[in-house]
């Protein structure tokens, strides 16, 4: 099972900031929070990841609470092309897998 | 540079036939993963390769599924005696470092398999 909880869907007006929340209350100390998105008919696209500090890149910002039990992905100026399913993932610890366990994600709809 | 490449992009096969799906990872990436995604569902982990280590096959749904990675680069996922429930998008991903939580996975656009 996924170790994260996200809202099923969200709407955002074009040009406004989109704030996507994620709860990961059982996260371990050495587990990173990753965000991916999937646009219809494409593979998942890496957005950003972080451990405990806030992170920013050309696509988005990631805000992680001090207790690391939740995080928010921020798309500062959403466009119609940002309409996608957004996945918040905690990188699985242990073993040789290092794979990502994807949950159902949040379907973000950016509206004109 | 080039991303993860998968072929074919679409495959239609008859029930009972074998299929092979190919993945070309990003050059220099040592880890390679296969996932599948059924219609409207999330991603399901299948198998993971890391360098010359034995692959982690814990996600393969049955012994009809197998995968290999030759020369530490290209990988082939084989499904024998396909069933209709095998219909899905099969996604390949690669990452630079072994089990590094600081090394993102990069995905291809998948192969859409339809079993009739």
PDB file of C-alpha atoms in Angstrom:
ATOM      1  CA  UNK A   1       0.000   0.000   0.000  1.00  0.00           C
ATOM      2  CA  UNK A   2       1.056   3.571  -0.669  1.00  0.00           C
ATOM      3  CA  UNK A   3       2.383   5.404   2.363  1.00  0.00           C
ATOM      4  CA  UNK A   4       0.809   8.707   1.332  1.00  0.00           C
ATOM      5  CA  UNK A   5      -2.661  10.232   1.314  1.00  0.00           C
ATOM      6  CA  UNK A   6      -3.767  12.777  -1.267  1.00  0.00           C
ATOM      7  CA  UNK A   7      -7.093  14.332  -2.255  1.00  0.00           C
ATOM      8  CA  UNK A   8      -8.672  12.597  -5.200  1.00  0.00           C
ATOM      9  CA  UNK A   9      -9.093  15.741  -7.264  1.00  0.00           C
ATOM     10  CA  UNK A  10      -8.540  19.495  -7.265  1.00  0.00           C
ATOM     11  CA  UNK A  11      -9.346  22.407  -9.530  1.00  0.00           C
ATOM     12  CA  UNK A  12      -7.196  25.470 -10.141  1.00  0.00           C
ATOM     13  CA  UNK A  13      -7.699  28.591 -12.218  1.00  0.00           C
ATOM     14  CA  UNK A  14      -5.209  29.215 -14.974  1.00  0.00           C
ATOM     15  CA  UNK A  15      -2.446  31.596 -13.850  1.00  0.00           C
ATOM     16  CA  UNK A  16      -3.056  30.979 -10.172  1.00  0.00           C
ATOM     17  CA  UNK A  17      -0.895  28.932  -7.840  1.00  0.00           C
ATOM     18  CA  UNK A  18      -1.837  25.281  -7.463  1.00  0.00           C
ATOM     19  CA  UNK A  19      -1.169  23.887  -3.982  1.00  0.00           C
ATOM     20  CA  UNK A  20      -1.327  20.105  -3.815  1.00  0.00           C
ATOM     21  CA  UNK A  21      -1.250  18.595  -0.315  1.00  0.00           C
ATOM     22  CA  UNK A  22       0.070  15.221   0.742  1.00  0.00           C
ATOM     23  CA  UNK A  23       0.080  13.424   4.079  1.00  0.00           C
ATOM     24  CA  UNK A  24       2.846  10.947   4.910  1.00  0.00           C
ATOM     25  CA  UNK A  25       2.546  10.560   8.660  1.00  0.00           C
ATOM     26  CA  UNK A  26       4.546   7.304   8.844  1.00  0.00           C
ATOM     27  CA  UNK A  27       7.548   8.548   6.921  1.00  0.00           C
ATOM     28  CA  UNK A  28      10.936   7.322   8.170  1.00  0.00           C
ATOM     29  CA  UNK A  29      13.936   9.509   8.805  1.00  0.00           C
ATOM     30  CA  UNK A  30      15.828   8.579   5.662  1.00  0.00           C
ATOM     31  CA  UNK A  31      12.884   8.440   3.272  1.00  0.00           C
ATOM     32  CA  UNK A  32      12.540  11.131   0.642  1.00  0.00           C
ATOM     33  CA  UNK A  33       9.299  12.647  -0.606  1.00  0.00           C
ATOM     34  CA  UNK A  34       9.000  12.524  -4.395  1.00  0.00           C
ATOM     35  CA  UNK A  35       6.458  14.150  -6.671  1.00  0.00           C
ATOM     36  CA  UNK A  36       5.621  12.904 -10.146  1.00  0.00           C
ATOM     37  CA  UNK A  37       2.866  13.801 -12.546  1.00  0.00           C
ATOM     38  CA  UNK A  38       1.264  11.876 -15.371  1.00  0.00           C
ATOM     39  CA  UNK A  39      -0.349  13.535 -18.310  1.00  0.00           C
ATOM     40  CA  UNK A  40      -2.748  11.370 -20.294  1.00  0.00           C
ATOM     41  CA  UNK A  41      -1.046   8.754 -22.484  1.00  0.00           C
ATOM     42  CA  UNK A  42       2.425   9.591 -21.198  1.00  0.00           C
ATOM     43  CA  UNK A  43       4.754   8.041 -18.651  1.00  0.00           C
ATOM     44  CA  UNK A  44       5.104   9.658 -15.225  1.00  0.00           C
ATOM     45  CA  UNK A  45       7.253  12.781 -15.238  1.00  0.00           C
ATOM     46  CA  UNK A  46       9.590  13.563 -12.346  1.00  0.00           C
ATOM     47  CA  UNK A  47       8.880  16.962 -10.753  1.00  0.00           C
ATOM     48  CA  UNK A  48      10.821  17.376  -7.535  1.00  0.00           C
ATOM     49  CA  UNK A  49      11.932  15.591  -4.383  1.00  0.00           C
ATOM     50  CA  UNK A  50      13.145  16.498  -0.912  1.00  0.00           C
ATOM     51  CA  UNK A  51      14.128  15.122   2.472  1.00  0.00           C
ATOM     52  CA  UNK A  52      13.389  17.814   5.036  1.00  0.00           C
ATOM     53  CA  UNK A  53      14.309  21.163   3.532  1.00  0.00           C
ATOM     54  CA  UNK A  54      12.051  23.042   1.167  1.00  0.00           C
ATOM     55  CA  UNK A  55      13.083  22.636  -2.442  1.00  0.00           C
ATOM     56  CA  UNK A  56      12.509  24.663  -5.603  1.00  0.00           C
ATOM     57  CA  UNK A  57      13.271  24.002  -9.238  1.00  0.00           C
ATOM     58  CA  UNK A  58      12.076  25.305 -12.578  1.00  0.00           C
ATOM     59  CA  UNK A  59       8.851  23.324 -12.354  1.00  0.00           C
ATOM     60  CA  UNK A  60       7.666  23.639  -8.786  1.00  0.00           C
ATOM     61  CA  UNK A  61       8.351  24.182  -5.108  1.00  0.00           C
ATOM     62  CA  UNK A  62       8.115  21.549  -2.400  1.00  0.00           C
ATOM     63  CA  UNK A  63       7.267  22.576   1.133  1.00  0.00           C
ATOM     64  CA  UNK A  64       7.827  19.918   3.808  1.00  0.00           C
ATOM     65  CA  UNK A  65       6.561  20.452   7.339  1.00  0.00           C
ATOM     66  CA  UNK A  66       9.065  20.419  10.168  1.00  0.00           C
ATOM     67  CA  UNK A  67       7.777  17.083  11.488  1.00  0.00           C
ATOM     68  CA  UNK A  68       7.897  15.736   7.886  1.00  0.00           C
ATOM     69  CA  UNK A  69       4.434  14.274   8.214  1.00  0.00           C
ATOM     70  CA  UNK A  70       3.047  16.265   5.319  1.00  0.00           C
ATOM     71  CA  UNK A  71       4.139  18.266   2.313  1.00  0.00           C
ATOM     72  CA  UNK A  72       2.737  20.578  -0.350  1.00  0.00           C
ATOM     73  CA  UNK A  73       3.658  20.795  -3.991  1.00  0.00           C
ATOM     74  CA  UNK A  74       3.265  24.301  -5.368  1.00  0.00           C
ATOM     75  CA  UNK A  75       2.939  25.114  -9.045  1.00  0.00           C
ATOM     76  CA  UNK A  76       3.333  28.903  -8.887  1.00  0.00           C
ATOM     77  CA  UNK A  77       1.474  29.833 -12.092  1.00  0.00           C
ATOM     78  CA  UNK A  78      -0.615  26.919 -13.314  1.00  0.00           C
ATOM     79  CA  UNK A  79      -1.266  26.550 -17.023  1.00  0.00           C
ATOM     80  CA  UNK A  80      -3.693  24.336 -18.908  1.00  0.00           C
ATOM     81  CA  UNK A  81      -0.779  22.010 -19.678  1.00  0.00           C
ATOM     82  CA  UNK A  82      -0.378  21.330 -15.966  1.00  0.00           C
ATOM     83  CA  UNK A  83      -3.627  19.368 -15.983  1.00  0.00           C
ATOM     84  CA  UNK A  84      -2.501  15.885 -14.907  1.00  0.00           C
ATOM     85  CA  UNK A  85      -2.549  13.338 -12.108  1.00  0.00           C
ATOM     86  CA  UNK A  86      -0.011  14.279  -9.460  1.00  0.00           C
ATOM     87  CA  UNK A  87       1.561  11.555  -7.348  1.00  0.00           C
ATOM     88  CA  UNK A  88       3.174  12.117  -3.968  1.00  0.00           C
ATOM     89  CA  UNK A  89       5.448   9.193  -3.127  1.00  0.00           C
ATOM     90  CA  UNK A  90       7.649   8.214  -0.235  1.00  0.00           C
ATOM     91  CA  UNK A  91      10.684   6.335  -1.474  1.00  0.00           C
ATOM     92  CA  UNK A  92      10.508   2.857   0.018  1.00  0.00           C
ATOM     93  CA  UNK A  93      13.248   2.048   2.472  1.00  0.00           C
ATOM     94  CA  UNK A  94      15.225  -1.135   2.691  1.00  0.00           C
ATOM     95  CA  UNK A  95      15.927  -4.102   0.465  1.00  0.00           C
ATOM     96  CA  UNK A  96      17.334  -3.787  -3.009  1.00  0.00           C
ATOM     97  CA  UNK A  97      14.276  -2.314  -4.601  1.00  0.00           C
ATOM     98  CA  UNK A  98      14.453   1.395  -4.144  1.00  0.00           C
ATOM     99  CA  UNK A  99      11.303   1.398  -6.215  1.00  0.00           C
ATOM    100  CA  UNK A 100       8.460   3.854  -5.919  1.00  0.00           C
ATOM    101  CA  UNK A 101       5.033   2.834  -4.679  1.00  0.00           C
ATOM    102  CA  UNK A 102       2.433   4.899  -6.477  1.00  0.00           C
ATOM    103  CA  UNK A 103      -0.946   5.611  -4.925  1.00  0.00           C
ATOM    104  CA  UNK A 104      -3.995   6.995  -6.753  1.00  0.00           C
ATOM    105  CA  UNK A 105      -2.684  10.565  -6.852  1.00  0.00           C
ATOM    106  CA  UNK A 106      -4.549  13.865  -7.206  1.00  0.00           C
ATOM    107  CA  UNK A 107      -6.195  14.713 -10.483  1.00  0.00           C
ATOM    108  CA  UNK A 108      -5.495  18.419 -10.999  1.00  0.00           C
ATOM    109  CA  UNK A 109      -7.706  20.223 -13.477  1.00  0.00           C
ATOM    110  CA  UNK A 110      -6.511  23.668 -14.525  1.00  0.00           C
ATOM    111  CA  UNK A 111      -9.400  25.682 -15.887  1.00  0.00           C
ATOM    112  CA  UNK A 112      -9.299  28.812 -18.069  1.00  0.00           C
TER     113      UNK A 112
ATOM    114  CA  UNK B   1      19.914  13.935 -23.958  1.00  0.00           C
ATOM    115  CA  UNK B   2      17.688  11.022 -24.927  1.00  0.00           C
ATOM    116  CA  UNK B   3      15.217   9.765 -22.386  1.00  0.00           C
ATOM    117  CA  UNK B   4      13.980   6.245 -21.722  1.00  0.00           C
ATOM    118  CA  UNK B   5      12.804   4.666 -24.958  1.00  0.00           C
ATOM    119  CA  UNK B   6      10.234   1.883 -25.158  1.00  0.00           C
ATOM    120  CA  UNK B   7       9.091  -0.167 -28.115  1.00  0.00           C
ATOM    121  CA  UNK B   8       6.652  -0.874 -29.525  1.00  0.00           C
ATOM    122  CA  UNK B   9       4.442   1.972 -28.376  1.00  0.00           C
ATOM    123  CA  UNK B  10       1.366  -0.160 -29.043  1.00  0.00           C
ATOM    124  CA  UNK B  11       0.958  -3.915 -29.299  1.00  0.00           C
ATOM    125  CA  UNK B  12      -2.187  -5.891 -30.047  1.00  0.00           C
ATOM    126  CA  UNK B  13      -1.942  -9.644 -29.628  1.00  0.00           C
ATOM    127  CA  UNK B  14      -4.221 -12.628 -29.478  1.00  0.00           C
ATOM    128  CA  UNK B  15      -4.836 -14.459 -26.252  1.00  0.00           C
ATOM    129  CA  UNK B  16      -2.294 -17.233 -25.804  1.00  0.00           C
ATOM    130  CA  UNK B  17       0.481 -15.603 -27.820  1.00  0.00           C
ATOM    131  CA  UNK B  18       3.818 -14.524 -26.378  1.00  0.00           C
ATOM    132  CA  UNK B  19       4.936 -10.889 -26.479  1.00  0.00           C
ATOM    133  CA  UNK B  20       8.228  -9.094 -25.929  1.00  0.00           C
ATOM    134  CA  UNK B  21       8.457  -5.489 -24.806  1.00  0.00           C
ATOM    135  CA  UNK B  22      11.709  -3.554 -25.073  1.00  0.00           C
ATOM    136  CA  UNK B  23      13.216  -0.806 -22.948  1.00  0.00           C
ATOM    137  CA  UNK B  24      16.286   1.313 -23.694  1.00  0.00           C
ATOM    138  CA  UNK B  25      17.244   3.152 -20.496  1.00  0.00           C
ATOM    139  CA  UNK B  26      19.058   6.457 -20.276  1.00  0.00           C
ATOM    140  CA  UNK B  27      22.742   5.941 -21.020  1.00  0.00           C
ATOM    141  CA  UNK B  28      24.755   5.438 -17.841  1.00  0.00           C
ATOM    142  CA  UNK B  29      21.766   4.604 -15.664  1.00  0.00           C
ATOM    143  CA  UNK B  30      22.509   1.494 -13.645  1.00  0.00           C
ATOM    144  CA  UNK B  31      19.031   0.795 -12.277  1.00  0.00           C
ATOM    145  CA  UNK B  32      16.073  -0.245 -14.417  1.00  0.00           C
ATOM    146  CA  UNK B  33      12.470  -0.843 -13.397  1.00  0.00           C
ATOM    147  CA  UNK B  34       9.348  -2.247 -15.005  1.00  0.00           C
ATOM    148  CA  UNK B  35       5.859  -1.179 -13.934  1.00  0.00           C
ATOM    149  CA  UNK B  36       2.438  -1.729 -15.403  1.00  0.00           C
ATOM    150  CA  UNK B  37      -0.628   0.454 -15.291  1.00  0.00           C
ATOM    151  CA  UNK B  38      -4.087  -0.887 -15.927  1.00  0.00           C
ATOM    152  CA  UNK B  39      -6.808   1.428 -17.181  1.00  0.00           C
ATOM    153  CA  UNK B  40      -7.606   4.062 -14.580  1.00  0.00           C
ATOM    154  CA  UNK B  41      -5.302   2.488 -12.008  1.00  0.00           C
ATOM    155  CA  UNK B  42      -2.047   3.444 -10.366  1.00  0.00           C
ATOM    156  CA  UNK B  43       1.334   1.974 -11.187  1.00  0.00           C
ATOM    157  CA  UNK B  44       2.118  -1.597 -10.175  1.00  0.00           C
ATOM    158  CA  UNK B  45       5.776  -2.517  -9.634  1.00  0.00           C
ATOM    159  CA  UNK B  46       6.928  -5.605 -11.548  1.00  0.00           C
ATOM    160  CA  UNK B  47      10.705  -6.031 -11.469  1.00  0.00           C
ATOM    161  CA  UNK B  48      13.917  -4.140 -10.721  1.00  0.00           C
ATOM    162  CA  UNK B  49      17.442  -4.561 -12.102  1.00  0.00           C
ATOM    163  CA  UNK B  50      20.567  -3.063 -10.562  1.00  0.00           C
ATOM    164  CA  UNK B  51      23.907  -3.587 -12.261  1.00  0.00           C
ATOM    165  CA  UNK B  52      25.004  -7.216 -12.168  1.00  0.00           C
ATOM    166  CA  UNK B  53      22.968  -8.072  -9.086  1.00  0.00           C
ATOM    167  CA  UNK B  54      20.155 -10.585  -9.206  1.00  0.00           C
ATOM    168  CA  UNK B  55      16.949  -8.785 -10.163  1.00  0.00           C
ATOM    169  CA  UNK B  56      14.172  -8.180  -7.672  1.00  0.00           C
ATOM    170  CA  UNK B  57      11.254 -10.080  -9.206  1.00  0.00           C
ATOM    171  CA  UNK B  58       8.898  -9.669  -6.273  1.00  0.00           C
ATOM    172  CA  UNK B  59       6.278  -7.785  -8.286  1.00  0.00           C
ATOM    173  CA  UNK B  60       5.862 -10.204 -11.173  1.00  0.00           C
ATOM    174  CA  UNK B  61       2.228 -11.392 -11.091  1.00  0.00           C
ATOM    175  CA  UNK B  62       2.830 -14.915 -12.416  1.00  0.00           C
ATOM    176  CA  UNK B  63       5.479 -17.188 -13.900  1.00  0.00           C
ATOM    177  CA  UNK B  64       4.265 -16.203 -17.358  1.00  0.00           C
ATOM    178  CA  UNK B  65       6.141 -12.942 -16.837  1.00  0.00           C
ATOM    179  CA  UNK B  66       9.918 -12.718 -17.127  1.00  0.00           C
ATOM    180  CA  UNK B  67      12.468 -10.053 -17.863  1.00  0.00           C
ATOM    181  CA  UNK B  68      16.105  -9.831 -18.681  1.00  0.00           C
ATOM    182  CA  UNK B  69      18.643  -7.094 -19.022  1.00  0.00           C
ATOM    183  CA  UNK B  70      21.552  -7.739 -21.358  1.00  0.00           C
ATOM    184  CA  UNK B  71      24.886  -6.001 -20.941  1.00  0.00           C
ATOM    185  CA  UNK B  72      23.501  -3.850 -18.182  1.00  0.00           C
ATOM    186  CA  UNK B  73      21.577  -1.754 -20.664  1.00  0.00           C
ATOM    187  CA  UNK B  74      18.598  -2.829 -22.784  1.00  0.00           C
ATOM    188  CA  UNK B  75      15.854  -4.805 -21.061  1.00  0.00           C
ATOM    189  CA  UNK B  76      13.153  -7.065 -22.457  1.00  0.00           C
ATOM    190  CA  UNK B  77       9.943  -7.952 -20.633  1.00  0.00           C
ATOM    191  CA  UNK B  78       8.388 -11.170 -21.932  1.00  0.00           C
ATOM    192  CA  UNK B  79       4.836 -12.282 -21.300  1.00  0.00           C
ATOM    193  CA  UNK B  80       4.076 -15.861 -22.292  1.00  0.00           C
ATOM    194  CA  UNK B  81       0.615 -17.199 -23.140  1.00  0.00           C
ATOM    195  CA  UNK B  82      -0.949 -13.756 -22.791  1.00  0.00           C
ATOM    196  CA  UNK B  83      -4.326 -13.377 -21.101  1.00  0.00           C
ATOM    197  CA  UNK B  84      -6.856 -10.592 -21.430  1.00  0.00           C
ATOM    198  CA  UNK B  85      -6.063  -9.396 -17.899  1.00  0.00           C
ATOM    199  CA  UNK B  86      -2.513  -8.685 -19.081  1.00  0.00           C
ATOM    200  CA  UNK B  87      -3.863  -5.747 -21.087  1.00  0.00           C
ATOM    201  CA  UNK B  88      -2.248  -2.623 -19.651  1.00  0.00           C
ATOM    202  CA  UNK B  89       0.401   0.004 -20.273  1.00  0.00           C
ATOM    203  CA  UNK B  90       3.836  -1.373 -19.431  1.00  0.00           C
ATOM    204  CA  UNK B  91       6.213   1.327 -18.243  1.00  0.00           C
ATOM    205  CA  UNK B  92       9.979   1.214 -17.959  1.00  0.00           C
ATOM    206  CA  UNK B  93      12.052   3.566 -15.829  1.00  0.00           C
ATOM    207  CA  UNK B  94      15.742   4.025 -15.121  1.00  0.00           C
ATOM    208  CA  UNK B  95      17.772   5.831 -12.497  1.00  0.00           C
ATOM    209  CA  UNK B  96      21.380   6.737 -12.076  1.00  0.00           C
ATOM    210  CA  UNK B  97      22.319   5.215  -8.762  1.00  0.00           C
ATOM    211  CA  UNK B  98      21.583   2.034  -6.883  1.00  0.00           C
ATOM    212  CA  UNK B  99      18.948   2.297  -4.177  1.00  0.00           C
ATOM    213  CA  UNK B 100      19.745   5.922  -3.745  1.00  0.00           C
ATOM    214  CA  UNK B 101      16.778   7.803  -2.430  1.00  0.00           C
ATOM    215  CA  UNK B 102      18.287  10.897  -3.963  1.00  0.00           C
ATOM    216  CA  UNK B 103      18.217   9.527  -7.524  1.00  0.00           C
ATOM    217  CA  UNK B 104      14.945  10.104  -9.389  1.00  0.00           C
ATOM    218  CA  UNK B 105      13.415   7.531 -11.707  1.00  0.00           C
ATOM    219  CA  UNK B 106      12.861   8.649 -15.272  1.00  0.00           C
ATOM    220  CA  UNK B 107      10.064   6.935 -17.158  1.00  0.00           C
ATOM    221  CA  UNK B 108       9.448   6.088 -20.782  1.00  0.00           C
ATOM    222  CA  UNK B 109       6.037   6.590 -22.372  1.00  0.00           C
ATOM    223  CA  UNK B 110       5.225   2.916 -22.128  1.00  0.00           C
ATOM    224  CA  UNK B 111       3.940   0.136 -24.349  1.00  0.00           C
ATOM    225  CA  UNK B 112       0.166  -0.192 -24.527  1.00  0.00           C
ATOM    226  CA  UNK B 113      -0.594  -3.914 -24.688  1.00  0.00           C
ATOM    227  CA  UNK B 114      -4.014  -5.099 -25.762  1.00  0.00           C
ATOM    228  CA  UNK B 115      -4.814  -8.809 -25.603  1.00  0.00           C
ATOM    229  CA  UNK B 116      -7.841  -9.770 -27.674  1.00  0.00           C
TER     230      UNK B 116
END
